PDB file of C-alpha atoms in Angstrom:
ATOM      1  CA  MET X  15     250.666 133.004  10.160  1.00 47.00           C
ATOM      2  CA  GLN X  16     252.482 129.690   9.899  1.00 54.00           C
ATOM      3  CA  LEU X  17     250.375 128.490  12.835  1.00 54.00           C
ATOM      4  CA  LYS X  18     247.329 128.503  10.708  1.00 65.00           C
ATOM      5  CA  PRO X  19     247.776 125.110   8.886  1.00 65.00           C
ATOM      6  CA  ILE X  20     248.561 123.575  12.267  1.00 66.00           C
ATOM      7  CA  ALA X  21     245.488 125.115  13.856  1.00 69.00           C
ATOM      8  CA  LEU X  22     243.441 123.953  10.896  1.00 63.00           C
ATOM      9  CA  SER X  23     244.668 120.369  11.126  1.00 69.00           C
ATOM     10  CA  ILE X  24     244.036 120.334  14.840  1.00 65.00           C
ATOM     11  CA  LEU X  25     240.567 121.634  14.257  1.00 63.00           C
ATOM     12  CA  LEU X  26     240.109 118.935  11.563  1.00 62.00           C
ATOM     13  CA  ALA X  27     241.414 116.268  13.885  1.00 63.00           C
ATOM     14  CA  ILE X  28     238.987 117.437  16.626  1.00 61.00           C
ATOM     15  CA  SER X  29     236.039 117.529  14.180  1.00 60.00           C
ATOM     16  CA  LEU X  30     237.000 113.980  12.970  1.00 56.00           C
ATOM     17  CA  PHE X  31     237.206 112.784  16.468  1.00 57.00           C
ATOM     18  CA  ILE X  32     233.803 114.166  17.313  1.00 56.00           C
ATOM     19  CA  ALA X  33     232.321 112.806  14.123  1.00 55.00           C
ATOM     20  CA  SER X  34     233.717 109.373  14.907  1.00 53.00           C
ATOM     21  CA  CYS X  35     232.246 109.570  18.430  1.00 52.00           C
ATOM     22  CA  GLN X  36     228.864 110.494  17.077  1.00 52.00           C
ATOM     23  CA  GLU X  37     229.011 107.647  14.689  1.00 52.00           C
ATOM     24  CA  LYS X  38     229.553 105.204  17.537  1.00 55.00           C
ATOM     25  CA  LYS X  39     226.363 106.411  18.933  1.00 79.00           C
ATOM     26  CA  SER X  40     224.194 105.030  16.097  1.00 90.00           C
ATOM     27  CA  LEU X  41     222.258 101.916  16.818  1.00 93.00           C
ATOM     28  CA  PRO X  42     222.687  98.565  14.951  1.00 93.00           C
ATOM     29  CA  PHE X  43     219.973  96.948  12.779  1.00 93.00           C
ATOM     30  CA  LEU X  44     219.255  93.556  14.373  1.00 92.00           C
ATOM     31  CA  GLY X  45     218.107  90.468  12.512  1.00 88.00           C
ATOM     32  CA  PRO X  46     218.833  88.938   9.147  1.00 88.00           C
ATOM     33  CA  LYS X  47     220.096  91.289   6.419  1.00 87.00           C
ATOM     34  CA  ASP X  48     219.743  90.925   2.732  1.00 87.00           C
ATOM     35  CA  THR X  49     221.902  92.751   0.170  1.00 85.00           C
ATOM     36  CA  HIS X  50     221.407  93.266  -3.463  1.00 84.00           C
ATOM     37  CA  LEU X  51     222.715  95.550  -6.208  1.00 84.00           C
ATOM     38  CA  VAL X  52     220.706  98.516  -7.315  1.00 82.00           C
ATOM     39  CA  GLY X  53     222.246 100.561 -10.189  1.00 83.00           C
ATOM     40  CA  GLY X  54     225.634  99.351  -9.261  1.00 83.00           C
ATOM     41  CA  LYS X  55     225.212 100.242  -5.615  1.00 86.00           C
ATOM     42  CA  VAL X  56     224.862  97.757  -2.794  1.00 86.00           C
ATOM     43  CA  ASP X  57     221.575  98.193  -1.140  1.00 87.00           C
ATOM     44  CA  THR X  58     220.858  96.535   2.182  1.00 88.00           C
ATOM     45  CA  ILE X  59     217.427  95.428   3.282  1.00 90.00           C
ATOM     46  CA  TYR X  60     217.105  95.114   6.929  1.00 92.00           C
ATOM     47  CA  HIS X  61     214.805  92.837   8.872  1.00 93.00           C
ATOM     48  CA  GLN X  62     211.462  94.488   9.403  1.00 95.00           C
ATOM     49  CA  ILE X  63     208.446  93.728  11.630  1.00 96.00           C
ATOM     50  CA  PRO X  64     205.729  92.348   9.238  1.00 96.00           C
ATOM     51  CA  PRO X  65     202.229  93.748   9.071  1.00 97.00           C
ATOM     52  CA  PHE X  66     200.014  92.793  12.153  1.00 97.00           C
ATOM     53  CA  ARG X  67     196.539  93.597  13.561  1.00 97.00           C
ATOM     54  CA  PHE X  68     195.419  93.182  17.124  1.00 98.00           C
ATOM     55  CA  LEU X  69     192.710  94.613  19.356  1.00 98.00           C
ATOM     56  CA  ASN X  70     193.755  96.953  22.190  1.00 98.00           C
ATOM     57  CA  GLN X  71     192.149  97.710  25.545  1.00 98.00           C
ATOM     58  CA  ASP X  72     189.620  99.986  24.028  1.00 98.00           C
ATOM     59  CA  SER X  73     188.591  97.328  21.457  1.00 98.00           C
ATOM     60  CA  THR X  74     190.255  99.367  18.685  1.00 98.00           C
ATOM     61  CA  TRP X  75     192.316  97.644  15.982  1.00 98.00           C
ATOM     62  CA  VAL X  76     196.035  98.439  16.125  1.00 98.00           C
ATOM     63  CA  SER X  77     198.174  97.689  13.067  1.00 98.00           C
ATOM     64  CA  GLU X  78     201.633  98.424  11.719  1.00 97.00           C
ATOM     65  CA  LYS X  79     199.991 101.477   9.931  1.00 97.00           C
ATOM     66  CA  ASP X  80     199.377 103.041  13.435  1.00 97.00           C
ATOM     67  CA  MET X  81     203.165 102.671  14.134  1.00 97.00           C
ATOM     68  CA  ALA X  82     204.210 104.523  10.879  1.00 96.00           C
ATOM     69  CA  GLY X  83     206.711 107.236  11.916  1.00 96.00           C
ATOM     70  CA  LYS X  84     206.553 106.087  15.544  1.00 97.00           C
ATOM     71  CA  ILE X  85     209.446 104.652  17.691  1.00 98.00           C
ATOM     72  CA  TYR X  86     207.988 101.877  19.796  1.00 98.00           C
ATOM     73  CA  ILE X  87     208.890  99.380  22.554  1.00 97.00           C
ATOM     74  CA  ALA X  88     207.314  95.923  22.281  1.00 97.00           C
ATOM     75  CA  ASP X  89     206.993  93.374  25.078  1.00 94.00           C
ATOM     76  CA  PHE X  90     205.135  90.274  25.881  1.00 93.00           C
ATOM     77  CA  PHE X  91     203.185  89.768  29.161  1.00 92.00           C
ATOM     78  CA  PHE X  92     199.923  88.519  30.637  1.00 90.00           C
ATOM     79  CA  THR X  93     197.752  89.972  33.306  1.00 91.00           C
ATOM     80  CA  SER X  94     197.783  87.066  35.646  1.00 87.00           C
ATOM     81  CA  CYS X  95     201.597  86.633  35.617  1.00 83.00           C
ATOM     82  CA  PRO X  96     202.913  86.493  39.146  1.00 78.00           C
ATOM     83  CA  THR X  97     206.672  86.653  38.685  1.00 75.00           C
ATOM     84  CA  ILE X  98     208.526  88.856  36.095  1.00 78.00           C
ATOM     85  CA  CYS X  99     205.623  90.893  34.776  1.00 79.00           C
ATOM     86  CA  PRO X 100     205.226  93.212  37.846  1.00 80.00           C
ATOM     87  CA  LYS X 101     208.953  94.096  37.363  1.00 84.00           C
ATOM     88  CA  MET X 102     208.452  94.783  33.688  1.00 89.00           C
ATOM     89  CA  LYS X 103     205.376  96.820  34.441  1.00 91.00           C
ATOM     90  CA  THR X 104     207.313  99.111  36.701  1.00 91.00           C
ATOM     91  CA  GLN X 105     209.981  99.680  34.050  1.00 94.00           C
ATOM     92  CA  LEU X 106     207.472 100.310  31.307  1.00 95.00           C
ATOM     93  CA  LEU X 107     205.737 102.864  33.511  1.00 95.00           C
ATOM     94  CA  ARG X 108     208.988 104.773  33.791  1.00 95.00           C
ATOM     95  CA  ILE X 109     209.167 104.943  30.049  1.00 97.00           C
ATOM     96  CA  TYR X 110     205.519 105.846  29.726  1.00 97.00           C
ATOM     97  CA  GLU X 111     205.798 108.673  32.143  1.00 96.00           C
ATOM     98  CA  ARG X 112     209.083 109.915  30.708  1.00 97.00           C
ATOM     99  CA  TYR X 113     207.601 110.252  27.163  1.00 97.00           C
ATOM    100  CA  SER X 114     204.033 111.110  28.129  1.00 93.00           C
ATOM    101  CA  ALA X 115     204.202 114.421  26.192  1.00 94.00           C
ATOM    102  CA  ASN X 116     206.084 112.834  23.167  1.00 96.00           C
ATOM    103  CA  ASP X 117     203.772 111.687  20.374  1.00 96.00           C
ATOM    104  CA  GLN X 118     206.557 109.958  18.573  1.00 97.00           C
ATOM    105  CA  ILE X 119     206.927 107.149  21.234  1.00 98.00           C
ATOM    106  CA  ARG X 120     204.521 104.166  21.644  1.00 98.00           C
ATOM    107  CA  ILE X 121     204.421 101.041  23.857  1.00 98.00           C
ATOM    108  CA  LEU X 122     202.965  97.746  22.506  1.00 98.00           C
ATOM    109  CA  SER X 123     202.430  95.100  25.182  1.00 97.00           C
ATOM    110  CA  HIS X 124     201.309  91.842  23.650  1.00 96.00           C
ATOM    111  CA  SER X 125     199.281  89.392  25.833  1.00 95.00           C
ATOM    112  CA  ILE X 126     200.576  85.821  25.538  1.00 92.00           C
ATOM    113  CA  ASP X 127     197.360  84.656  27.193  1.00 93.00           C
ATOM    114  CA  PRO X 128     194.908  86.302  24.765  1.00 95.00           C
ATOM    115  CA  ALA X 129     192.000  84.017  25.316  1.00 93.00           C
ATOM    116  CA  PHE X 130     191.853  85.236  29.041  1.00 94.00           C
ATOM    117  CA  ASP X 131     193.188  88.683  28.453  1.00 96.00           C
ATOM    118  CA  THR X 132     190.230  90.082  26.516  1.00 97.00           C
ATOM    119  CA  PRO X 133     190.011  93.823  25.746  1.00 98.00           C
ATOM    120  CA  SER X 134     187.926  94.321  28.947  1.00 97.00           C
ATOM    121  CA  VAL X 135     190.439  92.530  31.065  1.00 96.00           C
ATOM    122  CA  LEU X 136     193.170  94.622  29.562  1.00 97.00           C
ATOM    123  CA  LYS X 137     191.165  97.712  29.993  1.00 97.00           C
ATOM    124  CA  GLU X 138     190.867  97.015  33.704  1.00 95.00           C
ATOM    125  CA  TYR X 139     194.637  96.267  33.859  1.00 94.00           C
ATOM    126  CA  ALA X 140     195.458  99.620  32.015  1.00 96.00           C
ATOM    127  CA  ASP X 141     193.016 101.643  34.248  1.00 95.00           C
ATOM    128  CA  ARG X 142     194.713 100.254  37.340  1.00 91.00           C
ATOM    129  CA  LEU X 143     198.106 101.462  35.926  1.00 92.00           C
ATOM    130  CA  GLN X 144     196.455 104.715  34.889  1.00 94.00           C
ATOM    131  CA  VAL X 145     197.783 104.395  31.226  1.00 96.00           C
ATOM    132  CA  LYS X 146     195.955 105.105  28.119  1.00 96.00           C
ATOM    133  CA  ALA X 147     196.010 104.084  24.428  1.00 96.00           C
ATOM    134  CA  PRO X 148     197.383 105.050  21.900  1.00 96.00           C
ATOM    135  CA  ARG X 149     200.539 105.829  23.989  1.00 97.00           C
ATOM    136  CA  TRP X 150     200.447 102.368  25.602  1.00 98.00           C
ATOM    137  CA  ASN X 151     198.451  99.798  23.732  1.00 98.00           C
ATOM    138  CA  MET X 152     197.787  96.410  25.403  1.00 97.00           C
ATOM    139  CA  LEU X 153     197.070  94.024  22.669  1.00 98.00           C
ATOM    140  CA  THR X 154     195.175  90.765  22.300  1.00 98.00           C
ATOM    141  CA  GLY X 155     194.224  88.585  19.403  1.00 97.00           C
ATOM    142  CA  ASP X 156     194.986  85.258  17.828  1.00 95.00           C
ATOM    143  CA  LYS X 157     197.416  83.327  20.061  1.00 93.00           C
ATOM    144  CA  ALA X 158     199.253  81.594  17.209  1.00 91.00           C
ATOM    145  CA  ALA X 159     199.817  84.998  15.437  1.00 94.00           C
ATOM    146  CA  ILE X 160     201.105  86.673  18.570  1.00 94.00           C
ATOM    147  CA  TYR X 161     203.510  83.798  19.274  1.00 91.00           C
ATOM    148  CA  LYS X 162     204.740  83.723  15.724  1.00 90.00           C
ATOM    149  CA  LEU X 163     205.337  87.515  15.654  1.00 93.00           C
ATOM    150  CA  GLY X 164     207.207  87.295  19.066  1.00 91.00           C
ATOM    151  CA  GLU X 165     209.274  84.387  18.145  1.00 86.00           C
ATOM    152  CA  LYS X 166     210.114  85.059  14.523  1.00 86.00           C
ATOM    153  CA  SER X 167     210.008  88.793  14.184  1.00 91.00           C
ATOM    154  CA  TYR X 168     210.835  90.494  17.507  1.00 91.00           C
ATOM    155  CA  MET X 169     213.295  88.160  19.140  1.00 82.00           C
ATOM    156  CA  VAL X 170     215.781  88.337  16.356  1.00 75.00           C
ATOM    157  CA  THR X 171     218.993  87.874  18.398  1.00 64.00           C
ATOM    158  CA  ALA X 172     217.637  84.734  20.184  1.00 51.00           C
ATOM    159  CA  GLN X 173     217.365  83.221  16.723  1.00 51.00           C
ATOM    160  CA  GLU X 174     220.920  84.033  15.817  1.00 50.00           C
ATOM    161  CA  ASP X 175     222.272  82.302  18.927  1.00 48.00           C
ATOM    162  CA  LYS X 176     220.768  78.825  19.090  1.00 45.00           C
ATOM    163  CA  ASN X 177     222.320  78.174  22.375  1.00 43.00           C
ATOM    164  CA  GLU X 178     220.725  80.989  24.057  1.00 45.00           C
ATOM    165  CA  ALA X 179     218.257  79.651  26.672  1.00 43.00           C
ATOM    166  CA  GLY X 180     214.513  80.309  26.677  1.00 49.00           C
ATOM    167  CA  GLY X 181     212.265  82.016  24.196  1.00 66.00           C
ATOM    168  CA  PHE X 182     210.413  85.301  24.116  1.00 70.00           C
ATOM    169  CA  VAL X 183     207.452  84.235  26.123  1.00 70.00           C
ATOM    170  CA  HIS X 184     208.976  84.470  29.545  1.00 70.00           C
ATOM    171  CA  SER X 185     212.170  86.402  28.821  1.00 80.00           C
ATOM    172  CA  GLY X 186     210.968  89.773  30.038  1.00 88.00           C
ATOM    173  CA  ALA X 187     212.556  91.375  26.936  1.00 92.00           C
ATOM    174  CA  PHE X 188     211.805  94.903  25.727  1.00 94.00           C
ATOM    175  CA  ILE X 189     212.322  95.314  21.970  1.00 96.00           C
ATOM    176  CA  LEU X 190     213.139  98.721  20.572  1.00 97.00           C
ATOM    177  CA  VAL X 191     211.654  99.279  17.069  1.00 97.00           C
ATOM    178  CA  ASP X 192     212.377 102.292  14.900  1.00 97.00           C
ATOM    179  CA  LYS X 193     210.150 104.407  12.653  1.00 97.00           C
ATOM    180  CA  ASN X 194     210.497 101.889   9.887  1.00 96.00           C
ATOM    181  CA  ARG X 195     209.784  98.901  12.015  1.00 96.00           C
ATOM    182  CA  HIS X 196     213.379  97.817  12.122  1.00 96.00           C
ATOM    183  CA  VAL X 197     214.552  96.125  15.446  1.00 95.00           C
ATOM    184  CA  ARG X 198     217.319  98.352  16.939  1.00 95.00           C
ATOM    185  CA  GLY X 199     217.778  96.903  20.473  1.00 94.00           C
ATOM    186  CA  ILE X 200     216.707  94.234  22.791  1.00 94.00           C
ATOM    187  CA  TYR X 201     216.924  94.769  26.679  1.00 94.00           C
ATOM    188  CA  ASP X 202     216.078  92.860  29.800  1.00 92.00           C
ATOM    189  CA  GLY X 203     212.904  94.642  30.973  1.00 92.00           C
ATOM    190  CA  THR X 204     213.264  93.342  34.537  1.00 90.00           C
ATOM    191  CA  GLN X 205     216.576  95.212  35.111  1.00 92.00           C
ATOM    192  CA  GLU X 206     216.561  98.876  35.813  1.00 94.00           C
ATOM    193  CA  THR X 207     220.044  99.433  34.459  1.00 96.00           C
ATOM    194  CA  GLU X 208     219.225  97.750  31.132  1.00 95.00           C
ATOM    195  CA  VAL X 209     216.122 100.002  30.843  1.00 96.00           C
ATOM    196  CA  ASN X 210     218.298 103.045  31.499  1.00 97.00           C
ATOM    197  CA  HIS X 211     220.256 101.855  28.577  1.00 96.00           C
ATOM    198  CA  LEU X 212     217.072 101.548  26.483  1.00 97.00           C
ATOM    199  CA  ILE X 213     216.077 105.031  27.375  1.00 97.00           C
ATOM    200  CA  GLU X 214     219.509 106.369  26.122  1.00 97.00           C
ATOM    201  CA  ASP X 215     218.981 104.420  22.933  1.00 97.00           C
ATOM    202  CA  ILE X 216     215.473 105.946  22.432  1.00 97.00           C
ATOM    203  CA  GLU X 217     217.167 109.327  22.677  1.00 97.00           C
ATOM    204  CA  ILE X 218     219.575 108.248  19.845  1.00 96.00           C
ATOM    205  CA  LEU X 219     216.643 107.089  17.686  1.00 96.00           C
ATOM    206  CA  LEU X 220     214.766 110.390  18.325  1.00 96.00           C
ATOM    207  CA  GLN X 221     217.795 112.138  16.655  1.00 94.00           C
ATOM    208  CA  GLU X 222     217.715 109.913  13.583  1.00 90.00           C
ATOM    209  CA  LYS X 223     215.926 111.240  10.509  1.00 76.00           C
TER     210      LYS X 223
ATOM    211  CA  MET S   4     209.152  79.185  73.600  1.00 54.00           C
ATOM    212  CA  CYS S   5     207.684  76.980  71.081  1.00 62.00           C
ATOM    213  CA  LEU S   6     205.244  79.672  69.952  1.00 62.00           C
ATOM    214  CA  VAL S   7     208.084  81.833  68.664  1.00 66.00           C
ATOM    215  CA  SER S   8     210.235  79.192  67.195  1.00 72.00           C
ATOM    216  CA  CYS S   9     207.393  77.270  65.667  1.00 73.00           C
ATOM    217  CA  SER S  10     205.981  80.265  63.877  1.00 78.00           C
ATOM    218  CA  GLN S  11     209.456  81.140  62.758  1.00 85.00           C
ATOM    219  CA  ALA S  12     209.821  77.582  61.223  1.00 87.00           C
ATOM    220  CA  GLU S  13     206.490  77.993  59.509  1.00 88.00           C
ATOM    221  CA  GLU S  14     207.482  81.404  58.155  1.00 89.00           C
ATOM    222  CA  LYS S  15     210.574  79.897  56.774  1.00 91.00           C
ATOM    223  CA  LEU S  16     208.706  76.967  55.234  1.00 92.00           C
ATOM    224  CA  SER S  17     206.264  79.386  53.652  1.00 93.00           C
ATOM    225  CA  GLU S  18     209.076  81.331  52.016  1.00 92.00           C
ATOM    226  CA  GLU S  19     210.797  78.199  50.744  1.00 94.00           C
ATOM    227  CA  LEU S  20     207.467  76.995  49.310  1.00 94.00           C
ATOM    228  CA  GLN S  21     206.808  80.277  47.573  1.00 93.00           C
ATOM    229  CA  GLY S  22     210.244  80.238  45.952  1.00 93.00           C
ATOM    230  CA  LYS S  23     209.625  76.662  44.728  1.00 94.00           C
ATOM    231  CA  VAL S  24     206.157  77.475  43.295  1.00 94.00           C
ATOM    232  CA  LEU S  25     207.432  80.614  41.464  1.00 91.00           C
ATOM    233  CA  GLY S  26     210.466  78.732  40.280  1.00 91.00           C
ATOM    234  CA  LEU S  27     208.375  75.956  38.808  1.00 92.00           C
ATOM    235  CA  HIS S  28     206.188  78.491  37.161  1.00 90.00           C
ATOM    236  CA  ASP S  29     209.069  80.114  35.595  1.00 86.00           C
ATOM    237  CA  ASP S  30     210.293  76.723  34.328  1.00 88.00           C
ATOM    238  CA  LEU S  31     206.867  75.923  32.827  1.00 89.00           C
ATOM    239  CA  MET S  32     205.962  79.227  31.243  1.00 86.00           C
ATOM    240  CA  PRO S  33     208.515  79.169  28.463  1.00 84.00           C
ATOM    241  CA  LYS S  34     207.237  75.724  27.534  1.00 89.00           C
ATOM    242  CA  THR S  35     203.964  77.261  26.320  1.00 87.00           C
ATOM    243  CA  GLU S  36     206.045  78.724  23.540  1.00 87.00           C
ATOM    244  CA  GLU S  37     207.100  75.181  22.422  1.00 89.00           C
ATOM    245  CA  ILE S  38     203.444  74.044  22.692  1.00 92.00           C
ATOM    246  CA  VAL S  39     202.173  76.790  20.447  1.00 90.00           C
ATOM    247  CA  SER S  40     204.957  76.254  17.875  1.00 88.00           C
ATOM    248  CA  LEU S  41     204.348  72.522  17.854  1.00 92.00           C
ATOM    249  CA  GLN S  42     200.533  73.065  17.464  1.00 92.00           C
ATOM    250  CA  ALA S  43     201.307  75.202  14.355  1.00 89.00           C
ATOM    251  CA  GLN S  44     203.560  72.500  12.960  1.00 89.00           C
ATOM    252  CA  LEU S  45     200.939  69.848  13.440  1.00 91.00           C
ATOM    253  CA  ASP S  46     198.162  72.025  11.949  1.00 87.00           C
ATOM    254  CA  SER S  47     199.636  71.608   8.576  1.00 83.00           C
ATOM    255  CA  LEU S  48     199.615  67.809   9.001  1.00 84.00           C
ATOM    256  CA  SER S  49     196.133  67.420  10.405  1.00 79.00           C
ATOM    257  CA  THR S  50     194.530  66.301   7.215  1.00 82.00           C
ATOM    258  CA  GLY S  51     197.387  63.964   6.018  1.00 79.00           C
ATOM    259  CA  LYS S  52     197.700  60.257   6.356  1.00 83.00           C
ATOM    260  CA  ASP S  53     198.263  60.214  10.155  1.00 86.00           C
ATOM    261  CA  SER S  54     195.401  62.672  10.863  1.00 88.00           C
ATOM    262  CA  VAL S  55     193.915  60.659  13.671  1.00 91.00           C
ATOM    263  CA  HIS S  56     197.253  60.523  15.509  1.00 91.00           C
ATOM    264  CA  VAL S  57     198.122  64.189  14.721  1.00 92.00           C
ATOM    265  CA  ASN S  58     194.777  65.365  15.977  1.00 92.00           C
ATOM    266  CA  LYS S  59     195.253  63.333  19.126  1.00 93.00           C
ATOM    267  CA  LEU S  60     198.583  65.076  19.734  1.00 94.00           C
ATOM    268  CA  LYS S  61     197.068  68.430  18.951  1.00 94.00           C
ATOM    269  CA  ARG S  62     194.257  67.848  21.508  1.00 95.00           C
ATOM    270  CA  ALA S  63     196.814  66.817  24.077  1.00 96.00           C
ATOM    271  CA  LEU S  64     198.934  69.971  23.490  1.00 95.00           C
ATOM    272  CA  ALA S  65     195.839  72.223  23.745  1.00 95.00           C
ATOM    273  CA  LYS S  66     194.867  70.505  26.963  1.00 95.00           C
ATOM    274  CA  SER S  67     198.215  70.872  28.549  1.00 95.00           C
ATOM    275  CA  ASP S  68     198.394  74.567  27.462  1.00 93.00           C
ATOM    276  CA  GLN S  69     194.882  75.171  28.923  1.00 93.00           C
ATOM    277  CA  ALA S  70     195.908  73.440  32.147  1.00 94.00           C
ATOM    278  CA  MET S  71     198.883  75.808  32.567  1.00 91.00           C
ATOM    279  CA  MET S  72     196.707  78.864  31.874  1.00 90.00           C
ATOM    280  CA  ASP S  73     194.012  77.599  34.287  1.00 92.00           C
ATOM    281  CA  TRP S  74     196.679  77.263  36.973  1.00 92.00           C
ATOM    282  CA  MET S  75     197.875  80.815  36.275  1.00 89.00           C
ATOM    283  CA  HIS S  76     194.352  82.287  36.412  1.00 89.00           C
ATOM    284  CA  GLN S  77     193.631  80.787  39.850  1.00 91.00           C
ATOM    285  CA  PHE S  78     196.952  81.434  41.551  1.00 90.00           C
ATOM    286  CA  SER S  79     196.936  84.743  43.288  1.00 86.00           C
ATOM    287  CA  MET S  80     199.821  86.542  45.064  1.00 85.00           C
ATOM    288  CA  ASP S  81     197.263  89.071  46.209  1.00 83.00           C
ATOM    289  CA  SER S  82     195.295  86.559  48.232  1.00 86.00           C
ATOM    290  CA  LEU S  83     198.514  84.997  49.402  1.00 89.00           C
ATOM    291  CA  SER S  84     199.704  88.316  50.831  1.00 87.00           C
ATOM    292  CA  LYS S  85     196.553  88.572  52.965  1.00 91.00           C
ATOM    293  CA  MET S  86     196.835  85.088  54.615  1.00 93.00           C
ATOM    294  CA  ASP S  87     198.321  84.124  57.917  1.00 93.00           C
ATOM    295  CA  VAL S  88     201.362  81.917  57.840  1.00 92.00           C
ATOM    296  CA  LYS S  89     199.484  78.660  58.504  1.00 92.00           C
ATOM    297  CA  SER S  90     197.114  79.308  55.554  1.00 94.00           C
ATOM    298  CA  LYS S  91     200.094  80.320  53.370  1.00 94.00           C
ATOM    299  CA  VAL S  92     201.854  77.062  53.890  1.00 94.00           C
ATOM    300  CA  GLU S  93     198.613  75.188  53.080  1.00 95.00           C
ATOM    301  CA  TYR S  94     197.827  77.173  50.003  1.00 95.00           C
ATOM    302  CA  LEU S  95     201.376  77.027  48.622  1.00 95.00           C
ATOM    303  CA  GLY S  96     201.633  73.277  49.325  1.00 95.00           C
ATOM    304  CA  LYS S  97     198.471  72.703  47.308  1.00 96.00           C
ATOM    305  CA  GLN S  98     199.741  74.903  44.495  1.00 95.00           C
ATOM    306  CA  TYR S  99     203.093  73.116  44.445  1.00 96.00           C
ATOM    307  CA  THR S 100     201.493  69.765  44.083  1.00 96.00           C
ATOM    308  CA  GLN S 101     199.248  71.065  41.253  1.00 96.00           C
ATOM    309  CA  LEU S 102     202.307  72.445  39.410  1.00 95.00           C
ATOM    310  CA  LYS S 103     204.222  69.237  39.798  1.00 96.00           C
ATOM    311  CA  ASP S 104     201.354  67.371  38.133  1.00 96.00           C
ATOM    312  CA  LEU S 105     201.205  70.083  35.528  1.00 95.00           C
ATOM    313  CA  GLN S 106     204.951  69.678  34.834  1.00 96.00           C
ATOM    314  CA  LYS S 107     204.550  66.002  34.304  1.00 96.00           C
ATOM    315  CA  LEU S 108     201.608  66.572  31.930  1.00 96.00           C
ATOM    316  CA  THR S 109     203.485  69.237  29.924  1.00 96.00           C
ATOM    317  CA  ASP S 110     206.681  67.207  29.658  1.00 96.00           C
ATOM    318  CA  SER S 111     205.018  64.013  28.594  1.00 96.00           C
ATOM    319  CA  THR S 112     202.878  65.872  26.048  1.00 96.00           C
ATOM    320  CA  LEU S 113     205.860  67.699  24.646  1.00 95.00           C
ATOM    321  CA  HIS S 114     207.796  64.505  24.403  1.00 95.00           C
ATOM    322  CA  ALA S 115     205.056  62.753  22.479  1.00 94.00           C
ATOM    323  CA  ALA S 116     204.509  65.683  20.073  1.00 93.00           C
ATOM    324  CA  LYS S 117     208.277  65.929  19.438  1.00 92.00           C
ATOM    325  CA  ALA S 118     208.600  62.245  18.827  1.00 92.00           C
ATOM    326  CA  TYR S 119     206.202  62.288  15.978  1.00 89.00           C
ATOM    327  CA  ARG S 120     207.778  62.311  12.569  1.00 79.00           C
ATOM    328  CA  PRO S 121     205.502  62.553   9.496  1.00 76.00           C
TER     329      PRO S 121
END
């Protein structure tokens, strides 16, 4: 009978250990944070991707409203890119195929050469890859708007570290965005191992409420 | 004897040139980000007192951006892969010269736009 408290405390220790492990598995919120007091409680406002509206390969408008309740991966590319884009494409295809039956996951590929990458050029590109909207949207629109969104909203860590070389345009980055448009991770989309890590993180986000 | 070693030398040259072309491309592409950001900054000044100069800088930025994209649209890895080694060397040599000119244009345009203080 005296063993009971010990057994209980061991159980407690184990459950605390498990809880702390699970806690480690949550993803950070990237980007500038703002805190303010609401009714004596500290409320944190996380960096959020602002509203946007671009045309996809089917000439359909895609906005932040279409991403409500979706987890998505954003990247920047252009159809005539000879170097890093083919590698990124291979990795995105892995993600697309893995989540082809999961309606919670989306891919938004923004063209950084929108004048050339019209919806019909993007359509041809998507058809060659055999991918479809809305699961994988290839977006085109105002060049300044796309660059501003990439630079100021998606590449949040690059801003924090001013010494970091290069911008978003040719970085090959994949940006993981949660259901509330908060940036939760940035990965090198040209590296298979980094993309494995991204997939693990998508799984964590899928568990989040 | 020469047939083998000459073609090997050409093969090596073609590979080197391809590396140089793609390297230069990777160096130039991120600069389009700077160009677009400078264009946006100058936009807000285009009706101010230096409007003539500002608009000149903006036109130069647009031209250099367009030149980069034009290069991108005509360069084709697909057609390159279908060429024999002699044509490859010729094609890549031309592309490299074009990119070198483009690099000069981009750098001088960026330099002028960054030097401007309202």
